[in-house]
Amino acid sequence: KEGFNIIWRYFAWSNQTLAVFTLWAVTVYLTQKKKNVIVTLIPAMFMTVVTVTYIFMAPEGFRLAPWIAYIIAGVVTLTFLAIYLIWKRRFDKQNTTEQ
């Protein structure tokens, strides 16, 4: 019984991780199509914080103290945001020069 519960928690976490990457991918897609990215960017950031915090705090994860997990999740989320913003700046610059 405990084995199933552990597997189920890993499955739930992996499902949420898939949602994170999907939201970031759709954010990039919306950027390329020049659509409103806020509808996916904010949820992507939120889900990144939640998912990273969970795996660093959870008993089946790294079992870190909550304050450490929060800091790591914040750093990871800000890193993802920075990568997106750098990419967006290059994308916008490239499309401006082509027109």
PDB file of N, CA and C in Angstrom:
ATOM      1  N   LYS A   1       0.820  -1.197   0.000  1.00  0.00           N
ATOM      2  CA  LYS A   1       0.000   0.000   0.000  1.00  0.00           C
ATOM      3  C   LYS A   1       0.867   1.265   0.000  1.00  0.00           C
ATOM      4  N   GLU A   2       1.904   1.316   0.823  1.00  0.00           N
ATOM      5  CA  GLU A   2       2.759   2.510   0.884  1.00  0.00           C
ATOM      6  C   GLU A   2       3.483   2.713  -0.445  1.00  0.00           C
ATOM      7  N   GLY A   3       3.851   1.608  -1.103  1.00  0.00           N
ATOM      8  CA  GLY A   3       4.526   1.722  -2.396  1.00  0.00           C
ATOM      9  C   GLY A   3       3.657   2.425  -3.427  1.00  0.00           C
ATOM     10  N   PHE A   4       2.370   2.090  -3.435  1.00  0.00           N
ATOM     11  CA  PHE A   4       1.441   2.734  -4.365  1.00  0.00           C
ATOM     12  C   PHE A   4       1.325   4.229  -4.062  1.00  0.00           C
ATOM     13  N   ASN A   5       1.260   4.587  -2.798  1.00  0.00           N
ATOM     14  CA  ASN A   5       1.145   5.994  -2.420  1.00  0.00           C
ATOM     15  C   ASN A   5       2.369   6.793  -2.869  1.00  0.00           C
ATOM     16  N   ILE A   6       3.542   6.201  -2.751  1.00  0.00           N
ATOM     17  CA  ILE A   6       4.766   6.880  -3.192  1.00  0.00           C
ATOM     18  C   ILE A   6       4.757   7.045  -4.708  1.00  0.00           C
ATOM     19  N   ILE A   7       4.414   5.969  -5.411  1.00  0.00           N
ATOM     20  CA  ILE A   7       4.350   6.044  -6.874  1.00  0.00           C
ATOM     21  C   ILE A   7       3.322   7.087  -7.311  1.00  0.00           C
ATOM     22  N   TRP A   8       2.195   7.123  -6.620  1.00  0.00           N
ATOM     23  CA  TRP A   8       1.151   8.081  -6.962  1.00  0.00           C
ATOM     24  C   TRP A   8       1.647   9.520  -6.766  1.00  0.00           C
ATOM     25  N   ARG A   9       2.406   9.776  -5.710  1.00  0.00           N
ATOM     26  CA  ARG A   9       2.939  11.124  -5.482  1.00  0.00           C
ATOM     27  C   ARG A   9       3.944  11.501  -6.559  1.00  0.00           C
ATOM     28  N   TYR A  10       4.792  10.553  -6.975  1.00  0.00           N
ATOM     29  CA  TYR A  10       5.719  10.830  -8.071  1.00  0.00           C
ATOM     30  C   TYR A  10       4.953  11.106  -9.370  1.00  0.00           C
ATOM     31  N   PHE A  11       3.902  10.339  -9.602  1.00  0.00           N
ATOM     32  CA  PHE A  11       3.086  10.559 -10.794  1.00  0.00           C
ATOM     33  C   PHE A  11       2.451  11.946 -10.767  1.00  0.00           C
ATOM     34  N   ALA A  12       1.918  12.334  -9.623  1.00  0.00           N
ATOM     35  CA  ALA A  12       1.306  13.660  -9.496  1.00  0.00           C
ATOM     36  C   ALA A  12       2.340  14.753  -9.743  1.00  0.00           C
ATOM     37  N   TRP A  13       3.538  14.585  -9.160  1.00  0.00           N
ATOM     38  CA  TRP A  13       4.590  15.580  -9.361  1.00  0.00           C
ATOM     39  C   TRP A  13       5.011  15.645 -10.825  1.00  0.00           C
ATOM     40  N   SER A  14       5.166  14.485 -11.465  1.00  0.00           N
ATOM     41  CA  SER A  14       5.585  14.484 -12.873  1.00  0.00           C
ATOM     42  C   SER A  14       4.506  15.101 -13.759  1.00  0.00           C
ATOM     43  N   ASN A  15       3.251  14.912 -13.412  1.00  0.00           N
ATOM     44  CA  ASN A  15       2.162  15.523 -14.158  1.00  0.00           C
ATOM     45  C   ASN A  15       2.220  17.051 -14.038  1.00  0.00           C
ATOM     46  N   GLN A  16       2.484  17.535 -12.852  1.00  0.00           N
ATOM     47  CA  GLN A  16       2.608  18.980 -12.649  1.00  0.00           C
ATOM     48  C   GLN A  16       3.849  19.530 -13.368  1.00  0.00           C
ATOM     49  N   THR A  17       4.908  18.753 -13.386  1.00  0.00           N
ATOM     50  CA  THR A  17       6.122  19.163 -14.105  1.00  0.00           C
ATOM     51  C   THR A  17       5.847  19.267 -15.603  1.00  0.00           C
ATOM     52  N   LEU A  18       5.088  18.331 -16.130  1.00  0.00           N
ATOM     53  CA  LEU A  18       4.685  18.401 -17.532  1.00  0.00           C
ATOM     54  C   LEU A  18       3.879  19.673 -17.785  1.00  0.00           C
ATOM     55  N   ALA A  19       3.007  20.027 -16.860  1.00  0.00           N
ATOM     56  CA  ALA A  19       2.231  21.269 -16.989  1.00  0.00           C
ATOM     57  C   ALA A  19       3.144  22.485 -17.014  1.00  0.00           C
ATOM     58  N   VAL A  20       4.184  22.474 -16.189  1.00  0.00           N
ATOM     59  CA  VAL A  20       5.138  23.599 -16.164  1.00  0.00           C
ATOM     60  C   VAL A  20       5.772  23.777 -17.536  1.00  0.00           C
ATOM     61  N   PHE A  21       6.309  22.715 -18.091  1.00  0.00           N
ATOM     62  CA  PHE A  21       6.987  22.825 -19.381  1.00  0.00           C
ATOM     63  C   PHE A  21       6.008  23.168 -20.501  1.00  0.00           C
ATOM     64  N   THR A  22       4.791  22.659 -20.409  1.00  0.00           N
ATOM     65  CA  THR A  22       3.778  22.999 -21.402  1.00  0.00           C
ATOM     66  C   THR A  22       3.428  24.481 -21.333  1.00  0.00           C
ATOM     67  N   LEU A  23       3.251  25.003 -20.131  1.00  0.00           N
ATOM     68  CA  LEU A  23       2.938  26.424 -19.987  1.00  0.00           C
ATOM     69  C   LEU A  23       4.070  27.305 -20.514  1.00  0.00           C
ATOM     70  N   TRP A  24       5.318  26.935 -20.218  1.00  0.00           N
ATOM     71  CA  TRP A  24       6.436  27.722 -20.748  1.00  0.00           C
ATOM     72  C   TRP A  24       6.491  27.626 -22.272  1.00  0.00           C
ATOM     73  N   ALA A  25       6.232  26.437 -22.820  1.00  0.00           N
ATOM     74  CA  ALA A  25       6.252  26.265 -24.281  1.00  0.00           C
ATOM     75  C   ALA A  25       5.141  27.079 -24.943  1.00  0.00           C
ATOM     76  N   VAL A  26       3.961  27.078 -24.349  1.00  0.00           N
ATOM     77  CA  VAL A  26       2.854  27.860 -24.909  1.00  0.00           C
ATOM     78  C   VAL A  26       3.146  29.358 -24.784  1.00  0.00           C
ATOM     79  N   THR A  27       3.827  29.755 -23.731  1.00  0.00           N
ATOM     80  CA  THR A  27       4.231  31.152 -23.587  1.00  0.00           C
ATOM     81  C   THR A  27       5.152  31.562 -24.735  1.00  0.00           C
ATOM     82  N   VAL A  28       6.095  30.715 -25.069  1.00  0.00           N
ATOM     83  CA  VAL A  28       6.988  30.995 -26.203  1.00  0.00           C
ATOM     84  C   VAL A  28       6.187  31.056 -27.502  1.00  0.00           C
ATOM     85  N   TYR A  29       5.276  30.118 -27.671  1.00  0.00           N
ATOM     86  CA  TYR A  29       4.435  30.096 -28.872  1.00  0.00           C
ATOM     87  C   TYR A  29       3.625  31.388 -28.990  1.00  0.00           C
ATOM     88  N   LEU A  30       2.987  31.797 -27.889  1.00  0.00           N
ATOM     89  CA  LEU A  30       2.193  33.029 -27.914  1.00  0.00           C
ATOM     90  C   LEU A  30       3.066  34.246 -28.207  1.00  0.00           C
ATOM     91  N   THR A  31       4.283  34.237 -27.705  1.00  0.00           N
ATOM     92  CA  THR A  31       5.215  35.327 -28.001  1.00  0.00           C
ATOM     93  C   THR A  31       5.510  35.374 -29.496  1.00  0.00           C
ATOM     94  N   GLN A  32       5.756  34.216 -30.075  1.00  0.00           N
ATOM     95  CA  GLN A  32       6.045  34.156 -31.507  1.00  0.00           C
ATOM     96  C   GLN A  32       4.867  34.631 -32.353  1.00  0.00           C
ATOM     97  N   LYS A  33       3.660  34.383 -31.876  1.00  0.00           N
ATOM     98  CA  LYS A  33       2.448  34.796 -32.596  1.00  0.00           C
ATOM     99  C   LYS A  33       2.002  36.201 -32.220  1.00  0.00           C
ATOM    100  N   LYS A  34       2.777  36.857 -31.345  1.00  0.00           N
ATOM    101  CA  LYS A  34       2.482  38.214 -30.887  1.00  0.00           C
ATOM    102  C   LYS A  34       1.108  38.312 -30.219  1.00  0.00           C
ATOM    103  N   LYS A  35       0.827  37.346 -29.366  1.00  0.00           N
ATOM    104  CA  LYS A  35      -0.419  37.314 -28.599  1.00  0.00           C
ATOM    105  C   LYS A  35      -0.130  37.671 -27.146  1.00  0.00           C
ATOM    106  N   ASN A  36      -1.178  37.778 -26.358  1.00  0.00           N
ATOM    107  CA  ASN A  36      -1.045  38.106 -24.938  1.00  0.00           C
ATOM    108  C   ASN A  36      -0.433  36.922 -24.179  1.00  0.00           C
ATOM    109  N   VAL A  37       0.792  37.081 -23.707  1.00  0.00           N
ATOM    110  CA  VAL A  37       1.491  35.982 -23.035  1.00  0.00           C
ATOM    111  C   VAL A  37       1.198  35.901 -21.539  1.00  0.00           C
ATOM    112  N   ILE A  38       0.576  36.923 -20.983  1.00  0.00           N
ATOM    113  CA  ILE A  38       0.320  36.934 -19.543  1.00  0.00           C
ATOM    114  C   ILE A  38      -0.565  35.754 -19.130  1.00  0.00           C
ATOM    115  N   VAL A  39      -1.451  35.326 -20.041  1.00  0.00           N
ATOM    116  CA  VAL A  39      -2.374  34.238 -19.706  1.00  0.00           C
ATOM    117  C   VAL A  39      -1.654  32.914 -19.450  1.00  0.00           C
ATOM    118  N   THR A  40      -0.432  32.776 -19.948  1.00  0.00           N
ATOM    119  CA  THR A  40       0.338  31.564 -19.663  1.00  0.00           C
ATOM    120  C   THR A  40       1.609  31.841 -18.863  1.00  0.00           C
ATOM    121  N   LEU A  41       2.131  33.051 -18.955  1.00  0.00           N
ATOM    122  CA  LEU A  41       3.370  33.368 -18.244  1.00  0.00           C
ATOM    123  C   LEU A  41       3.169  33.327 -16.723  1.00  0.00           C
ATOM    124  N   ILE A  42       2.116  33.943 -16.235  1.00  0.00           N
ATOM    125  CA  ILE A  42       1.855  33.959 -14.791  1.00  0.00           C
ATOM    126  C   ILE A  42       1.601  32.536 -14.271  1.00  0.00           C
ATOM    127  N   PRO A  43       0.733  31.746 -14.920  1.00  0.00           N
ATOM    128  CA  PRO A  43       0.571  30.355 -14.458  1.00  0.00           C
ATOM    129  C   PRO A  43       1.856  29.530 -14.559  1.00  0.00           C
ATOM    130  N   ALA A  44       2.669  29.781 -15.591  1.00  0.00           N
ATOM    131  CA  ALA A  44       3.936  29.053 -15.724  1.00  0.00           C
ATOM    132  C   ALA A  44       4.855  29.351 -14.548  1.00  0.00           C
ATOM    133  N   MET A  45       4.928  30.617 -14.178  1.00  0.00           N
ATOM    134  CA  MET A  45       5.774  30.987 -13.047  1.00  0.00           C
ATOM    135  C   MET A  45       5.227  30.391 -11.744  1.00  0.00           C
ATOM    136  N   PHE A  46       3.927  30.482 -11.550  1.00  0.00           N
ATOM    137  CA  PHE A  46       3.316  29.934 -10.345  1.00  0.00           C
ATOM    138  C   PHE A  46       3.554  28.422 -10.237  1.00  0.00           C
ATOM    139  N   MET A  47       3.302  27.717 -11.327  1.00  0.00           N
ATOM    140  CA  MET A  47       3.473  26.262 -11.317  1.00  0.00           C
ATOM    141  C   MET A  47       4.937  25.872 -11.150  1.00  0.00           C
ATOM    142  N   THR A  48       5.845  26.680 -11.662  1.00  0.00           N
ATOM    143  CA  THR A  48       7.263  26.408 -11.472  1.00  0.00           C
ATOM    144  C   THR A  48       7.618  26.496  -9.999  1.00  0.00           C
ATOM    145  N   VAL A  49       7.168  27.545  -9.338  1.00  0.00           N
ATOM    146  CA  VAL A  49       7.434  27.697  -7.903  1.00  0.00           C
ATOM    147  C   VAL A  49       6.844  26.513  -7.121  1.00  0.00           C
ATOM    148  N   VAL A  50       5.606  26.183  -7.393  1.00  0.00           N
ATOM    149  CA  VAL A  50       4.929  25.108  -6.651  1.00  0.00           C
ATOM    150  C   VAL A  50       5.627  23.774  -6.863  1.00  0.00           C
ATOM    151  N   THR A  51       5.916  23.449  -8.107  1.00  0.00           N
ATOM    152  CA  THR A  51       6.493  22.139  -8.433  1.00  0.00           C
ATOM    153  C   THR A  51       7.904  21.990  -7.879  1.00  0.00           C
ATOM    154  N   VAL A  52       8.713  23.018  -8.022  1.00  0.00           N
ATOM    155  CA  VAL A  52      10.087  22.951  -7.514  1.00  0.00           C
ATOM    156  C   VAL A  52      10.088  22.921  -5.982  1.00  0.00           C
ATOM    157  N   THR A  53       9.243  23.731  -5.377  1.00  0.00           N
ATOM    158  CA  THR A  53       9.155  23.719  -3.911  1.00  0.00           C
ATOM    159  C   THR A  53       8.780  22.330  -3.409  1.00  0.00           C
ATOM    160  N   TYR A  54       7.793  21.725  -4.054  1.00  0.00           N
ATOM    161  CA  TYR A  54       7.332  20.401  -3.606  1.00  0.00           C
ATOM    162  C   TYR A  54       8.452  19.372  -3.649  1.00  0.00           C
ATOM    163  N   ILE A  55       9.153  19.271  -4.763  1.00  0.00           N
ATOM    164  CA  ILE A  55      10.147  18.206  -4.880  1.00  0.00           C
ATOM    165  C   ILE A  55      11.312  18.422  -3.922  1.00  0.00           C
ATOM    166  N   PHE A  56      11.598  19.660  -3.573  1.00  0.00           N
ATOM    167  CA  PHE A  56      12.683  19.899  -2.625  1.00  0.00           C
ATOM    168  C   PHE A  56      12.249  19.700  -1.174  1.00  0.00           C
ATOM    169  N   MET A  57      10.938  19.811  -0.890  1.00  0.00           N
ATOM    170  CA  MET A  57      10.443  19.632   0.480  1.00  0.00           C
ATOM    171  C   MET A  57       9.912  18.228   0.758  1.00  0.00           C
ATOM    172  N   ALA A  58       9.401  17.572  -0.233  1.00  0.00           N
ATOM    173  CA  ALA A  58       8.652  16.321  -0.058  1.00  0.00           C
ATOM    174  C   ALA A  58       9.514  15.193   0.504  1.00  0.00           C
ATOM    175  N   PRO A  59       8.868  14.286   1.237  1.00  0.00           N
ATOM    176  CA  PRO A  59       9.596  13.123   1.753  1.00  0.00           C
ATOM    177  C   PRO A  59      10.181  12.249   0.645  1.00  0.00           C
ATOM    178  N   GLU A  60       9.503  12.188  -0.495  1.00  0.00           N
ATOM    179  CA  GLU A  60      10.021  11.404  -1.615  1.00  0.00           C
ATOM    180  C   GLU A  60      10.979  12.212  -2.482  1.00  0.00           C
ATOM    181  N   GLY A  61      11.205  13.468  -2.102  1.00  0.00           N
ATOM    182  CA  GLY A  61      12.131  14.329  -2.831  1.00  0.00           C
ATOM    183  C   GLY A  61      13.421  14.510  -2.042  1.00  0.00           C
ATOM    184  N   PHE A  62      13.824  15.761  -1.883  1.00  0.00           N
ATOM    185  CA  PHE A  62      15.103  16.058  -1.245  1.00  0.00           C
ATOM    186  C   PHE A  62      15.007  16.296   0.264  1.00  0.00           C
ATOM    187  N   ARG A  63      13.782  16.423   0.781  1.00  0.00           N
ATOM    188  CA  ARG A  63      13.539  16.583   2.225  1.00  0.00           C
ATOM    189  C   ARG A  63      14.271  17.778   2.837  1.00  0.00           C
ATOM    190  N   LEU A  64      14.308  18.873   2.118  1.00  0.00           N
ATOM    191  CA  LEU A  64      14.957  20.069   2.640  1.00  0.00           C
ATOM    192  C   LEU A  64      13.980  20.859   3.513  1.00  0.00           C
ATOM    193  N   ALA A  65      14.535  21.733   4.329  1.00  0.00           N
ATOM    194  CA  ALA A  65      13.707  22.622   5.140  1.00  0.00           C
ATOM    195  C   ALA A  65      12.885  23.510   4.202  1.00  0.00           C
ATOM    196  N   PRO A  66      11.662  23.848   4.611  1.00  0.00           N
ATOM    197  CA  PRO A  66      10.812  24.655   3.723  1.00  0.00           C
ATOM    198  C   PRO A  66      11.454  25.955   3.255  1.00  0.00           C
ATOM    199  N   TRP A  67      12.143  26.661   4.133  1.00  0.00           N
ATOM    200  CA  TRP A  67      12.719  27.942   3.723  1.00  0.00           C
ATOM    201  C   TRP A  67      13.780  27.766   2.649  1.00  0.00           C
ATOM    202  N   ILE A  68      14.505  26.670   2.691  1.00  0.00           N
ATOM    203  CA  ILE A  68      15.508  26.397   1.652  1.00  0.00           C
ATOM    204  C   ILE A  68      14.806  26.057   0.333  1.00  0.00           C
ATOM    205  N   ALA A  69      13.756  25.244   0.421  1.00  0.00           N
ATOM    206  CA  ALA A  69      13.000  24.875  -0.779  1.00  0.00           C
ATOM    207  C   ALA A  69      12.381  26.103  -1.428  1.00  0.00           C
ATOM    208  N   TYR A  70      11.871  27.035  -0.632  1.00  0.00           N
ATOM    209  CA  TYR A  70      11.279  28.263  -1.179  1.00  0.00           C
ATOM    210  C   TYR A  70      12.327  29.097  -1.909  1.00  0.00           C
ATOM    211  N   ILE A  71      13.497  29.199  -1.325  1.00  0.00           N
ATOM    212  CA  ILE A  71      14.570  29.976  -1.964  1.00  0.00           C
ATOM    213  C   ILE A  71      14.978  29.328  -3.287  1.00  0.00           C
ATOM    214  N   ILE A  72      15.167  28.023  -3.272  1.00  0.00           N
ATOM    215  CA  ILE A  72      15.546  27.319  -4.505  1.00  0.00           C
ATOM    216  C   ILE A  72      14.462  27.490  -5.564  1.00  0.00           C
ATOM    217  N   ALA A  73      13.206  27.345  -5.166  1.00  0.00           N
ATOM    218  CA  ALA A  73      12.099  27.496  -6.118  1.00  0.00           C
ATOM    219  C   ALA A  73      12.063  28.909  -6.692  1.00  0.00           C
ATOM    220  N   GLY A  74      12.311  29.889  -5.857  1.00  0.00           N
ATOM    221  CA  GLY A  74      12.344  31.267  -6.340  1.00  0.00           C
ATOM    222  C   GLY A  74      13.464  31.497  -7.336  1.00  0.00           C
ATOM    223  N   VAL A  75      14.630  30.946  -7.026  1.00  0.00           N
ATOM    224  CA  VAL A  75      15.783  31.096  -7.923  1.00  0.00           C
ATOM    225  C   VAL A  75      15.522  30.388  -9.253  1.00  0.00           C
ATOM    226  N   VAL A  76      14.977  29.190  -9.200  1.00  0.00           N
ATOM    227  CA  VAL A  76      14.677  28.446 -10.430  1.00  0.00           C
ATOM    228  C   VAL A  76      13.654  29.204 -11.270  1.00  0.00           C
ATOM    229  N   THR A  77      12.610  29.701 -10.625  1.00  0.00           N
ATOM    230  CA  THR A  77      11.573  30.435 -11.349  1.00  0.00           C
ATOM    231  C   THR A  77      12.117  31.709 -11.972  1.00  0.00           C
ATOM    232  N   LEU A  78      12.904  32.451 -11.218  1.00  0.00           N
ATOM    233  CA  LEU A  78      13.503  33.676 -11.765  1.00  0.00           C
ATOM    234  C   LEU A  78      14.486  33.362 -12.888  1.00  0.00           C
ATOM    235  N   THR A  79      15.172  32.228 -12.789  1.00  0.00           N
ATOM    236  CA  THR A  79      16.075  31.806 -13.860  1.00  0.00           C
ATOM    237  C   THR A  79      15.289  31.495 -15.127  1.00  0.00           C
ATOM    238  N   PHE A  80      14.184  30.762 -14.986  1.00  0.00           N
ATOM    239  CA  PHE A  80      13.332  30.477 -16.150  1.00  0.00           C
ATOM    240  C   PHE A  80      12.802  31.772 -16.754  1.00  0.00           C
ATOM    241  N   LEU A  81      12.370  32.694 -15.901  1.00  0.00           N
ATOM    242  CA  LEU A  81      11.863  33.977 -16.384  1.00  0.00           C
ATOM    243  C   LEU A  81      12.958  34.753 -17.112  1.00  0.00           C
ATOM    244  N   ALA A  82      14.155  34.759 -16.563  1.00  0.00           N
ATOM    245  CA  ALA A  82      15.277  35.465 -17.205  1.00  0.00           C
ATOM    246  C   ALA A  82      15.600  34.851 -18.558  1.00  0.00           C
ATOM    247  N   ILE A  83      15.623  33.537 -18.636  1.00  0.00           N
ATOM    248  CA  ILE A  83      15.885  32.863 -19.915  1.00  0.00           C
ATOM    249  C   ILE A  83      14.813  33.243 -20.932  1.00  0.00           C
ATOM    250  N   TYR A  84      13.559  33.253 -20.488  1.00  0.00           N
ATOM    251  CA  TYR A  84      12.471  33.636 -21.392  1.00  0.00           C
ATOM    252  C   TYR A  84      12.630  35.087 -21.863  1.00  0.00           C
ATOM    253  N   LEU A  85      12.911  35.992 -20.932  1.00  0.00           N
ATOM    254  CA  LEU A  85      13.028  37.413 -21.296  1.00  0.00           C
ATOM    255  C   LEU A  85      14.214  37.669 -22.225  1.00  0.00           C
ATOM    256  N   ILE A  86      15.329  36.972 -21.999  1.00  0.00           N
ATOM    257  CA  ILE A  86      16.483  37.097 -22.897  1.00  0.00           C
ATOM    258  C   ILE A  86      16.117  36.585 -24.283  1.00  0.00           C
ATOM    259  N   TRP A  87      15.469  35.428 -24.319  1.00  0.00           N
ATOM    260  CA  TRP A  87      15.024  34.886 -25.606  1.00  0.00           C
ATOM    261  C   TRP A  87      14.050  35.849 -26.295  1.00  0.00           C
ATOM    262  N   LYS A  88      13.106  36.388 -25.528  1.00  0.00           N
ATOM    263  CA  LYS A  88      12.104  37.305 -26.094  1.00  0.00           C
ATOM    264  C   LYS A  88      12.769  38.552 -26.676  1.00  0.00           C
ATOM    265  N   ARG A  89      13.744  39.093 -25.969  1.00  0.00           N
ATOM    266  CA  ARG A  89      14.445  40.281 -26.476  1.00  0.00           C
ATOM    267  C   ARG A  89      15.120  39.960 -27.810  1.00  0.00           C
ATOM    268  N   ARG A  90      15.793  38.818 -27.882  1.00  0.00           N
ATOM    269  CA  ARG A  90      16.454  38.416 -29.136  1.00  0.00           C
ATOM    270  C   ARG A  90      15.434  38.168 -30.244  1.00  0.00           C
ATOM    271  N   PHE A  91      14.324  37.536 -29.887  1.00  0.00           N
ATOM    272  CA  PHE A  91      13.262  37.263 -30.854  1.00  0.00           C
ATOM    273  C   PHE A  91      12.689  38.564 -31.395  1.00  0.00           C
ATOM    274  N   ASP A  92      12.377  39.497 -30.505  1.00  0.00           N
ATOM    275  CA  ASP A  92      11.834  40.797 -30.926  1.00  0.00           C
ATOM    276  C   ASP A  92      12.830  41.558 -31.795  1.00  0.00           C
ATOM    277  N   LYS A  93      14.100  41.528 -31.389  1.00  0.00           N
ATOM    278  CA  LYS A  93      15.140  42.224 -32.148  1.00  0.00           C
ATOM    279  C   LYS A  93      15.279  41.625 -33.552  1.00  0.00           C
ATOM    280  N   GLN A  94      15.255  40.302 -33.626  1.00  0.00           N
ATOM    281  CA  GLN A  94      15.389  39.622 -34.902  1.00  0.00           C
ATOM    282  C   GLN A  94      14.202  39.944 -35.811  1.00  0.00           C
ATOM    283  N   ASN A  95      13.014  39.981 -35.260  1.00  0.00           N
ATOM    284  CA  ASN A  95      11.830  40.267 -36.076  1.00  0.00           C
ATOM    285  C   ASN A  95      11.744  41.730 -36.470  1.00  0.00           C
ATOM    286  N   THR A  96      12.307  42.614 -35.676  1.00  0.00           N
ATOM    287  CA  THR A  96      12.310  44.030 -36.008  1.00  0.00           C
ATOM    288  C   THR A  96      13.266  44.304 -37.160  1.00  0.00           C
ATOM    289  N   THR A  97      14.411  43.661 -37.156  1.00  0.00           N
ATOM    290  CA  THR A  97      15.397  43.889 -38.213  1.00  0.00           C
ATOM    291  C   THR A  97      14.999  43.245 -39.531  1.00  0.00           C
ATOM    292  N   GLU A  98      14.188  42.191 -39.484  1.00  0.00           N
ATOM    293  CA  GLU A  98      13.761  41.516 -40.716  1.00  0.00           C
ATOM    294  C   GLU A  98      12.677  42.285 -41.453  1.00  0.00           C
ATOM    295  N   GLN A  99      11.944  43.126 -40.755  1.00  0.00           N
ATOM    296  CA  GLN A  99      10.816  43.823 -41.388  1.00  0.00           C
ATOM    297  C   GLN A  99      11.206  45.071 -42.047  1.00  0.00           C
TER     298      GLN A  99
END
